[in-house]
Short mmCIF file of C-alpha atoms and ligand atoms in Angstrom, two decimals:
data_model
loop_
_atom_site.label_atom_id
_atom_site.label_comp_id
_atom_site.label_asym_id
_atom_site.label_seq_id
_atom_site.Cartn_x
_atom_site.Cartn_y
_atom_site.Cartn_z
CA UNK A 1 -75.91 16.02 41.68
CA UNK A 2 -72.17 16.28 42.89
CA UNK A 3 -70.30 14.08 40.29
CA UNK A 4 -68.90 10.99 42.42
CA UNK A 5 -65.63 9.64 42.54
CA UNK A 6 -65.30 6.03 40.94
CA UNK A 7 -64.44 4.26 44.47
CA UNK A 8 -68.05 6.04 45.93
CA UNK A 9 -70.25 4.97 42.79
CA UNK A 10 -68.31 1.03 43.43
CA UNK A 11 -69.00 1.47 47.23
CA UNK A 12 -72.50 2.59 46.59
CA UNK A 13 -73.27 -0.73 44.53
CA UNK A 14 -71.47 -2.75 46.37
CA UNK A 15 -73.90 -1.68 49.37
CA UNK A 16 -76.73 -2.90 47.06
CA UNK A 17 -78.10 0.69 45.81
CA UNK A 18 -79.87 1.82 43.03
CA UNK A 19 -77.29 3.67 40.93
CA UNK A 20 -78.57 7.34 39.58
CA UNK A 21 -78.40 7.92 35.65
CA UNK A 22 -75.80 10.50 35.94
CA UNK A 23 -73.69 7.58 38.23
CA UNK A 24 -74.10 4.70 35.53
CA UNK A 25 -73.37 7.68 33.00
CA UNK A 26 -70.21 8.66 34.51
CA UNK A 27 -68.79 4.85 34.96
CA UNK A 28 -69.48 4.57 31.18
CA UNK A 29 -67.79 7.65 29.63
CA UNK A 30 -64.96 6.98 32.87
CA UNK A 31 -64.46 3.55 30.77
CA UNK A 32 -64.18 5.11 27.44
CA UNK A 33 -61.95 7.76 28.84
CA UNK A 34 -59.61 6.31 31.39
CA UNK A 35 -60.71 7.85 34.41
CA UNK A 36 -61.99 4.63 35.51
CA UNK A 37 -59.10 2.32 35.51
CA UNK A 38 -59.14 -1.27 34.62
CA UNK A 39 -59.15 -2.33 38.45
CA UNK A 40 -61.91 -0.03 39.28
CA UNK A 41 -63.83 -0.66 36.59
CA UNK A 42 -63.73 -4.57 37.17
CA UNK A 43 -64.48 -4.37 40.81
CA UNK A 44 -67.97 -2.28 39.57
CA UNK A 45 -68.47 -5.15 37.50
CA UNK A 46 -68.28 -7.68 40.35
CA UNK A 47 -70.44 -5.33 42.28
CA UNK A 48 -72.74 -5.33 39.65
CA UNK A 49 -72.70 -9.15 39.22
CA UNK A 50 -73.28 -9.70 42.87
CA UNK A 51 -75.94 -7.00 43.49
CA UNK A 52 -77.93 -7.25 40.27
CA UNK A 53 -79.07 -4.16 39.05
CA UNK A 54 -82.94 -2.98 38.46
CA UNK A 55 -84.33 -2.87 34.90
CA UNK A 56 -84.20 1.23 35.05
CA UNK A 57 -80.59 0.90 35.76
CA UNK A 58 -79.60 -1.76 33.24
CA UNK A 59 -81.61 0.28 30.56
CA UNK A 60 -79.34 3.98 31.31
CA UNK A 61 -76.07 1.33 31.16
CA UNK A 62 -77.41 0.11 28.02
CA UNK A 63 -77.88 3.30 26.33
CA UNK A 64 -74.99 5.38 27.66
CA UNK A 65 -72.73 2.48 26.40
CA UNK A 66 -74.39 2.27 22.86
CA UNK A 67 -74.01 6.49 23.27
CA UNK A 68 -70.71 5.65 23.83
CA UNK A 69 -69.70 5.65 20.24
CA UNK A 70 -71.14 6.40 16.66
CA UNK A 71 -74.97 5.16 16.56
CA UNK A 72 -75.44 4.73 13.39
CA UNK A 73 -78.84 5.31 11.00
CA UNK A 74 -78.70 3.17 7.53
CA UNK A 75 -81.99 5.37 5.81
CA UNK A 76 -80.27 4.93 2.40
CA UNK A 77 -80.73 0.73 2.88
CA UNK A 78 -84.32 -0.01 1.38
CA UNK A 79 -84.25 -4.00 2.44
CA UNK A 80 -85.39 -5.08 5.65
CA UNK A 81 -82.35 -4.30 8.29
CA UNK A 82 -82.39 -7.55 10.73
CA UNK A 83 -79.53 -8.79 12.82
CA UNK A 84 -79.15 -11.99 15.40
CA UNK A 85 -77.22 -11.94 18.69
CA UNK A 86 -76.21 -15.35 20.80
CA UNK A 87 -75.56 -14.79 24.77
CA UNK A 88 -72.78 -17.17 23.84
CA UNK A 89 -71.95 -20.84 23.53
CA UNK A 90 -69.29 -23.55 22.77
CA UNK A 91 -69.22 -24.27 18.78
CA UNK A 92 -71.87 -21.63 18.38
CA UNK A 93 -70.42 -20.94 14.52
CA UNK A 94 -74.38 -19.84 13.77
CA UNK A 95 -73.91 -16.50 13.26
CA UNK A 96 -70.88 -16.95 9.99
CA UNK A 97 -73.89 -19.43 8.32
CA UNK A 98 -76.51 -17.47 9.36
CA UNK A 99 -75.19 -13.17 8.09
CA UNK A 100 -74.51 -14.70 4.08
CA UNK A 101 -77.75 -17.30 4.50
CA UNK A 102 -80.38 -14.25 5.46
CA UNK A 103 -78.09 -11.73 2.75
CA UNK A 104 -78.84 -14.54 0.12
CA UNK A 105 -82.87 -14.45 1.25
CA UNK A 106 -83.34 -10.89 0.90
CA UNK A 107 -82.15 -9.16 4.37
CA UNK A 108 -79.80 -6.37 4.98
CA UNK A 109 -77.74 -8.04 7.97
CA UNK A 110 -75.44 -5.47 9.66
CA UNK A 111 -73.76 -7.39 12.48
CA UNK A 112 -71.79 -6.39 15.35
CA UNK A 113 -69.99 -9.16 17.26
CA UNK A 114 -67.73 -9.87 19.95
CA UNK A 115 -64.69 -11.96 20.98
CA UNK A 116 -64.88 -15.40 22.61
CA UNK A 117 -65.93 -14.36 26.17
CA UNK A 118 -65.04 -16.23 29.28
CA UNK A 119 -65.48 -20.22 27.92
CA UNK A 120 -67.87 -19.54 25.08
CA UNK A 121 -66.33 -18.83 21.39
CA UNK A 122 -66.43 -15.34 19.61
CA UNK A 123 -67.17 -14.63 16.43
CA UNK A 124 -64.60 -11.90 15.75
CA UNK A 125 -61.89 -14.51 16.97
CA UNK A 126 -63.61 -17.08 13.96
CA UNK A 127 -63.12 -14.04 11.34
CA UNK A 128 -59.98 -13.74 12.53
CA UNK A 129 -58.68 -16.99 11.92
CA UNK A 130 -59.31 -15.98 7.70
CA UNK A 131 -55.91 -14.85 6.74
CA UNK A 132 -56.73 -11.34 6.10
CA UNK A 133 -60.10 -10.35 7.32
CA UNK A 134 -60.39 -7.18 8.63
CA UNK A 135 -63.57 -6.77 11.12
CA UNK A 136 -63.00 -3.26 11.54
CA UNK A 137 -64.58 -0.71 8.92
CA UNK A 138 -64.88 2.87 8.59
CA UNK A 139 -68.30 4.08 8.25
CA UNK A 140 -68.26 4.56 4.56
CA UNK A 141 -66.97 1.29 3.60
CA UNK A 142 -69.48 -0.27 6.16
CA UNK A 143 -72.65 1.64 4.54
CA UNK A 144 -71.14 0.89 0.94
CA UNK A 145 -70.50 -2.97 1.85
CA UNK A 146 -74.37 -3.20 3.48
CA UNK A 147 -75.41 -1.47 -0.02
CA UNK A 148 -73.46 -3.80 -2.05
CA UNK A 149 -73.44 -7.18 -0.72
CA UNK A 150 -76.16 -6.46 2.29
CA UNK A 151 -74.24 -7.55 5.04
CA UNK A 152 -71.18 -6.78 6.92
CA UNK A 153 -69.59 -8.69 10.37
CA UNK A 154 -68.04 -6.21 12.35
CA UNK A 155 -66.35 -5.77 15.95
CA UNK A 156 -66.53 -2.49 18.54
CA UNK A 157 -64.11 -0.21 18.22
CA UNK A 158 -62.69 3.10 19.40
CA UNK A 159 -65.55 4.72 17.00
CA UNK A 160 -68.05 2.19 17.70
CA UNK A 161 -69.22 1.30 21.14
CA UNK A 162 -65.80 1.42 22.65
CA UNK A 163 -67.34 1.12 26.49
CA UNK A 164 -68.63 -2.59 25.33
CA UNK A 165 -65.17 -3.10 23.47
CA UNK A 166 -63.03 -2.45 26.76
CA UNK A 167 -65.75 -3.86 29.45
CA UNK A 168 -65.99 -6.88 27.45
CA UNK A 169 -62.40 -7.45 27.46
CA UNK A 170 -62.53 -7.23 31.21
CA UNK A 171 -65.52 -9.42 31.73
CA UNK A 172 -64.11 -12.07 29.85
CA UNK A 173 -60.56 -12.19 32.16
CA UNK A 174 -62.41 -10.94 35.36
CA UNK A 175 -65.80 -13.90 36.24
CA UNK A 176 -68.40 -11.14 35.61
CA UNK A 177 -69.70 -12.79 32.63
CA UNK A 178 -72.48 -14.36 34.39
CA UNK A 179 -74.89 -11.03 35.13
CA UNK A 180 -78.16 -10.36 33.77
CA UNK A 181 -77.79 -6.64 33.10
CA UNK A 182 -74.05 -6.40 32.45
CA UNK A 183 -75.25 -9.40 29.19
CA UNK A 184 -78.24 -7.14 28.39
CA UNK A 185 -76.23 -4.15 28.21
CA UNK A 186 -73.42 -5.82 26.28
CA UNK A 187 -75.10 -7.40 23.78
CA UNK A 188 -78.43 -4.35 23.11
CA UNK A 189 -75.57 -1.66 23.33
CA UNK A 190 -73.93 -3.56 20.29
CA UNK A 191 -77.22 -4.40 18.51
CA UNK A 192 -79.06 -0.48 18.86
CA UNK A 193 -75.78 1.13 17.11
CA UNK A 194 -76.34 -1.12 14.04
CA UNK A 195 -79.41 1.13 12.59
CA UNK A 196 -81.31 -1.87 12.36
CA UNK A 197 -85.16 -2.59 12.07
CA UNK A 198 -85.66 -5.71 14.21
CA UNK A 199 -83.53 -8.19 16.27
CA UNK A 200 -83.42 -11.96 16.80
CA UNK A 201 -81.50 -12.43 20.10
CA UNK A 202 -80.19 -16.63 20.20
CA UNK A 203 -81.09 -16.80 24.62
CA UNK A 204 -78.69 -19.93 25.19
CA UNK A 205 -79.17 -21.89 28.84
CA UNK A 206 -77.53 -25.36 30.13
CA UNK A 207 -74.26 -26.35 30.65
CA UNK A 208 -72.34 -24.29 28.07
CA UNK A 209 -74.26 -21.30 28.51
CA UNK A 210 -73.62 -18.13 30.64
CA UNK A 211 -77.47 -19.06 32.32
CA UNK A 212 -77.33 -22.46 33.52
CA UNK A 213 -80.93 -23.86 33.50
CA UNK A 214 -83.92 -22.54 31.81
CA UNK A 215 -85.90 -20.50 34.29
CA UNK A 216 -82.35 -18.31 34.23
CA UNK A 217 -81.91 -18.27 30.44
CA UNK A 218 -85.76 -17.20 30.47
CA UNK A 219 -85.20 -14.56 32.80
CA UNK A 220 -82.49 -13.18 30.69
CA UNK A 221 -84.48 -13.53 27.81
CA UNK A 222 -87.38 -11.69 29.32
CA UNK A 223 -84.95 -8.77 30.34
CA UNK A 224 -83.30 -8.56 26.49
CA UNK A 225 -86.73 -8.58 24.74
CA UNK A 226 -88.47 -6.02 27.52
CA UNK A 227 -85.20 -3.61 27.18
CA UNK A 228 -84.86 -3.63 23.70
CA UNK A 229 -88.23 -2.81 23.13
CA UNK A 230 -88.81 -0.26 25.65
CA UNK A 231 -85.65 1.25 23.20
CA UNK A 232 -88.49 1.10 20.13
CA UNK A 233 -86.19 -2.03 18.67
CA UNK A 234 -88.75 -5.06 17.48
CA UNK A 235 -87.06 -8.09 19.17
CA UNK A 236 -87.65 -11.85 19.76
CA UNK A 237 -85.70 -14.08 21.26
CA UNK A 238 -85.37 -17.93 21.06
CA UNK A 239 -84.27 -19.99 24.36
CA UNK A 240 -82.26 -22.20 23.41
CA UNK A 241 -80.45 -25.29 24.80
CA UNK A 242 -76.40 -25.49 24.95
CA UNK A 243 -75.60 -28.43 27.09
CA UNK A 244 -73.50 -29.84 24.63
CA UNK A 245 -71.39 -28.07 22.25
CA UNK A 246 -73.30 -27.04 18.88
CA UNK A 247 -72.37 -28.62 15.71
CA UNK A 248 -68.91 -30.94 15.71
CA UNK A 249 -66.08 -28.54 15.90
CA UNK A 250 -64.54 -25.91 18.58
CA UNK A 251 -61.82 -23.80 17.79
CA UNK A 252 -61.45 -20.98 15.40
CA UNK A 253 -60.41 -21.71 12.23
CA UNK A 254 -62.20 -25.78 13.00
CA UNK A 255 -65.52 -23.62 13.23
CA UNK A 256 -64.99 -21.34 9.73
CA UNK A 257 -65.01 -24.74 7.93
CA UNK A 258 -68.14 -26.00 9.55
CA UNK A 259 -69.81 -23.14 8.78
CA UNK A 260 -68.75 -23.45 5.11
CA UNK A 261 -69.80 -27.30 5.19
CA UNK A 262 -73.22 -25.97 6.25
CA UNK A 263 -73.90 -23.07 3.91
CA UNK A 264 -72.68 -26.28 1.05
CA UNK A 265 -75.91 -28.37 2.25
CA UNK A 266 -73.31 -30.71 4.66
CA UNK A 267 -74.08 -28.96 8.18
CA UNK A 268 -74.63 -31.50 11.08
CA UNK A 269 -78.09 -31.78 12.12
CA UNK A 270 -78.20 -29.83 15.54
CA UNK A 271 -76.79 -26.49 14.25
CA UNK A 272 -78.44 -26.41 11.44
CA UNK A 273 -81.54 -26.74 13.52
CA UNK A 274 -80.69 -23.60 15.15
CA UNK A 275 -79.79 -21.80 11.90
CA UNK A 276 -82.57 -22.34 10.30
CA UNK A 277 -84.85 -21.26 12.96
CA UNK A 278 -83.24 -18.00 13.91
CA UNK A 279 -82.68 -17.42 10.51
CA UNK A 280 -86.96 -17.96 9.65
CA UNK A 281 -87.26 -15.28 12.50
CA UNK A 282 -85.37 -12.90 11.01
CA UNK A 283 -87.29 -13.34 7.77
CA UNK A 284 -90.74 -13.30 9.57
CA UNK A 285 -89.86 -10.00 11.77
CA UNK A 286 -88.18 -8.70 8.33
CA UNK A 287 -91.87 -9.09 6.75
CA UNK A 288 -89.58 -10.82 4.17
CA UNK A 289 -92.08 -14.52 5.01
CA UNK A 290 -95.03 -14.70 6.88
CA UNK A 291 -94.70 -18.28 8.93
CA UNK A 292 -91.88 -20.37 9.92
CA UNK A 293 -92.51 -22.86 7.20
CA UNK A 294 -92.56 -20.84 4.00
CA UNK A 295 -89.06 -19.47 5.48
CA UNK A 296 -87.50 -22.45 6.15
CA UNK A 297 -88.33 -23.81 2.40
CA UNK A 298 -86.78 -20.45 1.18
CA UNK A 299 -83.51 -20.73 3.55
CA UNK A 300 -83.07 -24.26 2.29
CA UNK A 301 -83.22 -23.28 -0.98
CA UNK A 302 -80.61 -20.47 -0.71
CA UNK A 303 -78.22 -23.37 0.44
CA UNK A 304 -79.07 -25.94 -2.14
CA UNK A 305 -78.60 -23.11 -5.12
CA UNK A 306 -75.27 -22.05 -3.81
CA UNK A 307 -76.31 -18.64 -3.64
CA UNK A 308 -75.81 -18.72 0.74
CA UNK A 309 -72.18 -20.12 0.05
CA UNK A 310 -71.10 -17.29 -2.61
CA UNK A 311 -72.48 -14.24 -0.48
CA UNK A 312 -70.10 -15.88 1.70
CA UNK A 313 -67.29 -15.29 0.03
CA UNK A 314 -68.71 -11.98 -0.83
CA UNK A 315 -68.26 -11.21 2.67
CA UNK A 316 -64.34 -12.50 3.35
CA UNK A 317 -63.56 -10.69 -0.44
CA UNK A 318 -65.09 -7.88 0.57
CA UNK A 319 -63.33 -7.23 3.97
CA UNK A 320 -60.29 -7.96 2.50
CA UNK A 321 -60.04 -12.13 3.33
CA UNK A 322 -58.99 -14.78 0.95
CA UNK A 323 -61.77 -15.53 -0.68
CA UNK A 324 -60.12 -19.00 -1.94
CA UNK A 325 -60.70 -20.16 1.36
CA UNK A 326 -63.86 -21.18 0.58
CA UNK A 327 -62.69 -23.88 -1.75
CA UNK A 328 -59.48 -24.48 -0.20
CA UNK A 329 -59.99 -25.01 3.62
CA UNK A 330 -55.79 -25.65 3.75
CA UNK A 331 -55.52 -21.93 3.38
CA UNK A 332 -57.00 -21.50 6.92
CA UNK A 333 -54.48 -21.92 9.39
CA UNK A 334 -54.12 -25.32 10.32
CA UNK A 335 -52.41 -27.64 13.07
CA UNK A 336 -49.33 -30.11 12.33
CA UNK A 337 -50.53 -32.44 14.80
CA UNK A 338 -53.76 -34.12 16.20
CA UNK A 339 -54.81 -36.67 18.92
CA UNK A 340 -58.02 -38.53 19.19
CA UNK A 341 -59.27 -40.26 22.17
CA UNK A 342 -61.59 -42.73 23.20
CA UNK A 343 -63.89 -42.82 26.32
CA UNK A 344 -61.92 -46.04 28.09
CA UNK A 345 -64.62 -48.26 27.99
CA UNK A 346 -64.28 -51.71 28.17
CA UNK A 347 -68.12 -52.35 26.80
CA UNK A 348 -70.57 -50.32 24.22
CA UNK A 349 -72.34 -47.29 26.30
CA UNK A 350 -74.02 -44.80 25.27
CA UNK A 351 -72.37 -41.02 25.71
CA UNK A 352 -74.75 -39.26 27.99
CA UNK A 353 -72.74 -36.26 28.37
CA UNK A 354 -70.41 -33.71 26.26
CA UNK A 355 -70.35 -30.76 28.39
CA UNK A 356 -69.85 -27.76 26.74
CA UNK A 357 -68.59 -25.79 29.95
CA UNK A 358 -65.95 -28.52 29.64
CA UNK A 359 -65.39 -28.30 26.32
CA UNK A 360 -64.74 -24.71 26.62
CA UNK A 361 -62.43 -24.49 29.11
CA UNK A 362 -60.14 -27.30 27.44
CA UNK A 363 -60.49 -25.43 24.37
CA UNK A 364 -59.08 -22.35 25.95
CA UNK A 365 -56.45 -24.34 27.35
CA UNK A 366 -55.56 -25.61 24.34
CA UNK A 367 -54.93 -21.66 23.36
CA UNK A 368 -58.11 -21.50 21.07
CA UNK A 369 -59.54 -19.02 24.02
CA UNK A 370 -58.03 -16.36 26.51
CA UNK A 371 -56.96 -16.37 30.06
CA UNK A 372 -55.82 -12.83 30.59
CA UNK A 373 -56.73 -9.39 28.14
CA UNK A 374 -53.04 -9.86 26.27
CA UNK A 375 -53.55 -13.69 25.73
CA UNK A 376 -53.01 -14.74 22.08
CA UNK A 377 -54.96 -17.20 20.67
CA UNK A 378 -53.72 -19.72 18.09
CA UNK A 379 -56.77 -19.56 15.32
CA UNK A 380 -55.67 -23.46 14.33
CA UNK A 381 -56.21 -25.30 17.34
CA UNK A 382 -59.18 -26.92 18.53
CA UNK A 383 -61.62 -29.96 18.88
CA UNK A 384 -63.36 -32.44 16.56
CA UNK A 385 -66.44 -34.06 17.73
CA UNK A 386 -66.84 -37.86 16.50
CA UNK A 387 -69.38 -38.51 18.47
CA UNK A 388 -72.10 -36.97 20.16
CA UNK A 389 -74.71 -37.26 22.71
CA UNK A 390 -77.10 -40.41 22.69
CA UNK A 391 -74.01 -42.32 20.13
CA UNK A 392 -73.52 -45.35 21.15
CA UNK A 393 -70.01 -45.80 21.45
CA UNK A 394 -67.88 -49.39 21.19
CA UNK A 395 -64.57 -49.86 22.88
CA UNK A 396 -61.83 -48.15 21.70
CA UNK A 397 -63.97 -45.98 19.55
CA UNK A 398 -62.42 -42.39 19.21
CA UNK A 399 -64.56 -39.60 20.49
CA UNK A 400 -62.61 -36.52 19.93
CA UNK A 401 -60.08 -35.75 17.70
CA UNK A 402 -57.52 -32.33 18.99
CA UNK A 403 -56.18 -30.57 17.04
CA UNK A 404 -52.96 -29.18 18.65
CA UNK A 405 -49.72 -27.26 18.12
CA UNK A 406 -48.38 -27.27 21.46
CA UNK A 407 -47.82 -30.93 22.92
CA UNK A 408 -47.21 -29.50 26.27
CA UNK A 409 -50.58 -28.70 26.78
CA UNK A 410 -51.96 -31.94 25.52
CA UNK A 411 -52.15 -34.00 28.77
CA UNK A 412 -53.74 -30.91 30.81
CA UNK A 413 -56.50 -30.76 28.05
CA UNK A 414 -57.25 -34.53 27.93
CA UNK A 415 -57.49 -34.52 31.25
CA UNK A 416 -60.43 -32.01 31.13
CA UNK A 417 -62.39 -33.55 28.84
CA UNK A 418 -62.22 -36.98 30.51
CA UNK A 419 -63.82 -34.97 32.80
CA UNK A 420 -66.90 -33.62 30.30
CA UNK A 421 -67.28 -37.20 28.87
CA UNK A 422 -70.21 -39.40 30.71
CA UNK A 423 -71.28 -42.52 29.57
CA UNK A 424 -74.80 -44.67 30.72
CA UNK A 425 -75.52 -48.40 30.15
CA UNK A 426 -79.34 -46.61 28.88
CA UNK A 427 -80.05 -45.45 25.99
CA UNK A 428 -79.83 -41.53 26.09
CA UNK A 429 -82.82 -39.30 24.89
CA UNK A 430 -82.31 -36.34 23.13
CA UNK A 431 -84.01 -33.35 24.72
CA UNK A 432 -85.23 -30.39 22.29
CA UNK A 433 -82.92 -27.57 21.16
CA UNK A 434 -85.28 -24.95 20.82
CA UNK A 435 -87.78 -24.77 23.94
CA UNK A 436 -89.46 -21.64 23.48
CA UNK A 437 -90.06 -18.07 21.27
CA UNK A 438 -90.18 -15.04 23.51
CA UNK A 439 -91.71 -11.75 22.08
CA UNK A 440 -91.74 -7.88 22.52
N1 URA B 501 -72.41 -11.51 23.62
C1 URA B 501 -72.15 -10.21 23.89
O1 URA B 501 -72.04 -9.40 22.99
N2 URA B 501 -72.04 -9.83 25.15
C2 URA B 501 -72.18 -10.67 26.19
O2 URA B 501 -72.08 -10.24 27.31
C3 URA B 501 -72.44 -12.04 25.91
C4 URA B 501 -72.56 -12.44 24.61
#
């Protein structure tokens, strides 16, 4: 086939055609080497978010991205190789609990992660906000860290899936977040260069999710589990719910100590909930447990033992953090000031609504998030939840404390979440987390 110019392969998806292989092939080595530039490489992403793209189509993007860097094979590991991947979410911290808890049970957990993307948190940017943590390693240290300590949280890089590294950075800045394939692609890409034996994929829908009700978020699911295993890569996939933000703190740094609470036995209820159940399906597809039960008595005890907390701070030590963080949250970068605020009532209600989506966007207004590729983000900022859904809440009762550096900012973010706070004179019931398990 004639090799296409960049503005014919856009025009032909923007038309609503199938792409070829050798068409999806050339936008993802044009990404990787510069031939498709940032503008026409984002308008190909809105293409692709507005035409969809068939299931033959997102599986060649999926591979010539993961081809787009080292693809790695770990035959010298002998424990069970099992990562987890969330589509993203606000104060989804699960995946800093969940690398040290499944290390501590027996798994090998090689994990490749991204930044915060669009109003959703990343776990790179929570690394990042431990003074010294490096998420990028060179392939020896990587296979002599997974030998040594069994795990390892790393980001793309120039050696490692660099198409996902640079398309994600324009997704995030450019609304083409929101896509079935171009999430599929993103997130298998990352997951198939690991060298790992079997996948648990976190499939988040609601408010503060990328799919915003659960036919969507099962469709996506559907397409992750059906891709990755027509790759030969043993997934499952939970769907679960993210209408309000997981667990009690946004923000970087906020989020690294509520992780450590957890893996100390002191996690809030909800994200624990999540933990533990992505963490017994890693276990079970590891052939480490055989049922859901007998895994979650073995995670708990991990936690209650201490061992999940010090493979922790195995992991900051060994990729070069300070490992006194663990005992010493003040070493985390911290804000001078905070705020709380109340909900204005002048009579107890109940709080019927924390929306994440909200919650997110303040959050990256607050600078804990990006709003262009060069944005900084300040690792200390963020949000403290007091109270959360069905709470009843008394006048004058503080809902949210912020945690801020720059008061300038202050009014536009309290402003926004007035706006994700809703209150009901009825008692508020609490809907299930986890509404399904989809297989290969
Ligand atoms: N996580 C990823 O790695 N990619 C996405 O597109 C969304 C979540």
């Amino acid at each position: 086939m004639m090799k296409r110019l960049p503005q014919e392969i856009i025009a032909r998806k923007r038309d609503g055609h199938q792409l070829e292989r050798e068409e999806v092939e050339a936008f993802v080595s044009g990404v990787v080497s510069g031939e498709f530039k940032d503008y026409q490489s984002s308008a190909l992403l809105m293409a692709i978010l507005l035409r969809g793209m068939t299931h033959e189509e997102t599986g060649w993007l999926t591979e010539a991205m993961m081809r787009s860097g080292r693809v790695v094979k770990l035959p010298e590991i002998t424990r069970p190789k099992v990562d987890k991947h969330s589509t993203g979410g606000v104060g989804d911290k699960v995946s800093l609990i969940l690398a040290p808890l499944a290390a501590a049970c027996g798994l090998c957990v090689p994990m490749m992660s991204g930044r915060g993307l669009g109003h959703t948190g990343g776990t790179l940017d929570k690394l990042d906000a431990i003074p010294g943590f490096s998420t990028q390693l060179d392939d020896a240290t990587y296979r002599r860290q997974l030998l040594e300590i069994h795990q390892a949280m790393i980001g793309q890089s120039a050696d490692m899936v660099p198409a996902d590294r640079k398309l994600y950075a324009l997704r995030d800045v450019t609304g083409t977040v929101e896509s079935i394939p171009l999430l599929c692609a993103s997130i298998l890409s990352k997951k198939l260069a690991e060298g790992i034996d079997a996948l648990v994929l976190d499939v988040k829908f609601g408010r503060g999710a990328f799919m915003a009700n659960e036919a969507d978020g099962r469709k996506l699911a559907q397409s992750l589990v059906a891709i990755a295993s027509s790759m030969g890569q043993p997934t499952s996939a939970l769907l679960t719910r993210m209408e309000q933000p997981l667990g009690r703190m946004i923000g970087n740094s906020l989020e690294v100590i509520e992780a450590m609470d957890c893996l100390r036995g002191e996690g809030p209820e909800d994200l624990m909930e999540v933990t533990y159940a992505l963490c017994a399906e890693m276990l079970r597809l590891g052939g480490l447990e055989a049922d859901a039960a007998a895994a979650r008595t073995t995670l708990e005890k991990a936690i209650q033992s201490g061992a999940a907390l010090e493979a922790f701070r195995q992991l900051v030590e060994a990729q070069g953090g300070d490992p006194r963080v663990v005992d010493d949250y003040e070493r985390l970068p911290l804000t001078d000031h905070c705020v709380e605020i109340d909900a204005e009532n002048a009579e107890p209600l109940y709080l019927a609504r924390l929306d994440a989506h909200g919650f997110g966007q303040a959050a990256c207004v607050l600078g804990a998030g990006r709003s262009s590729m060069e944005a900084v983000i300040d690792p200390a900022v963020g949000f403290e939840l007091l109270k959360k859904e069905g709470d009843l809440i008394e006048p004058g009762e503080p809902l949210v404390r912020i945690h801020f550096n720059d008061a300038t900012k202050v009014d536009r973010v309290v402003e926004r979440l007035r706006l994700a706070i809703g209150l009901s004179p009825e008692p508020v019931a609490p809907q299930p987390l986890i509404v399904d398990r989809i297989v290969g």
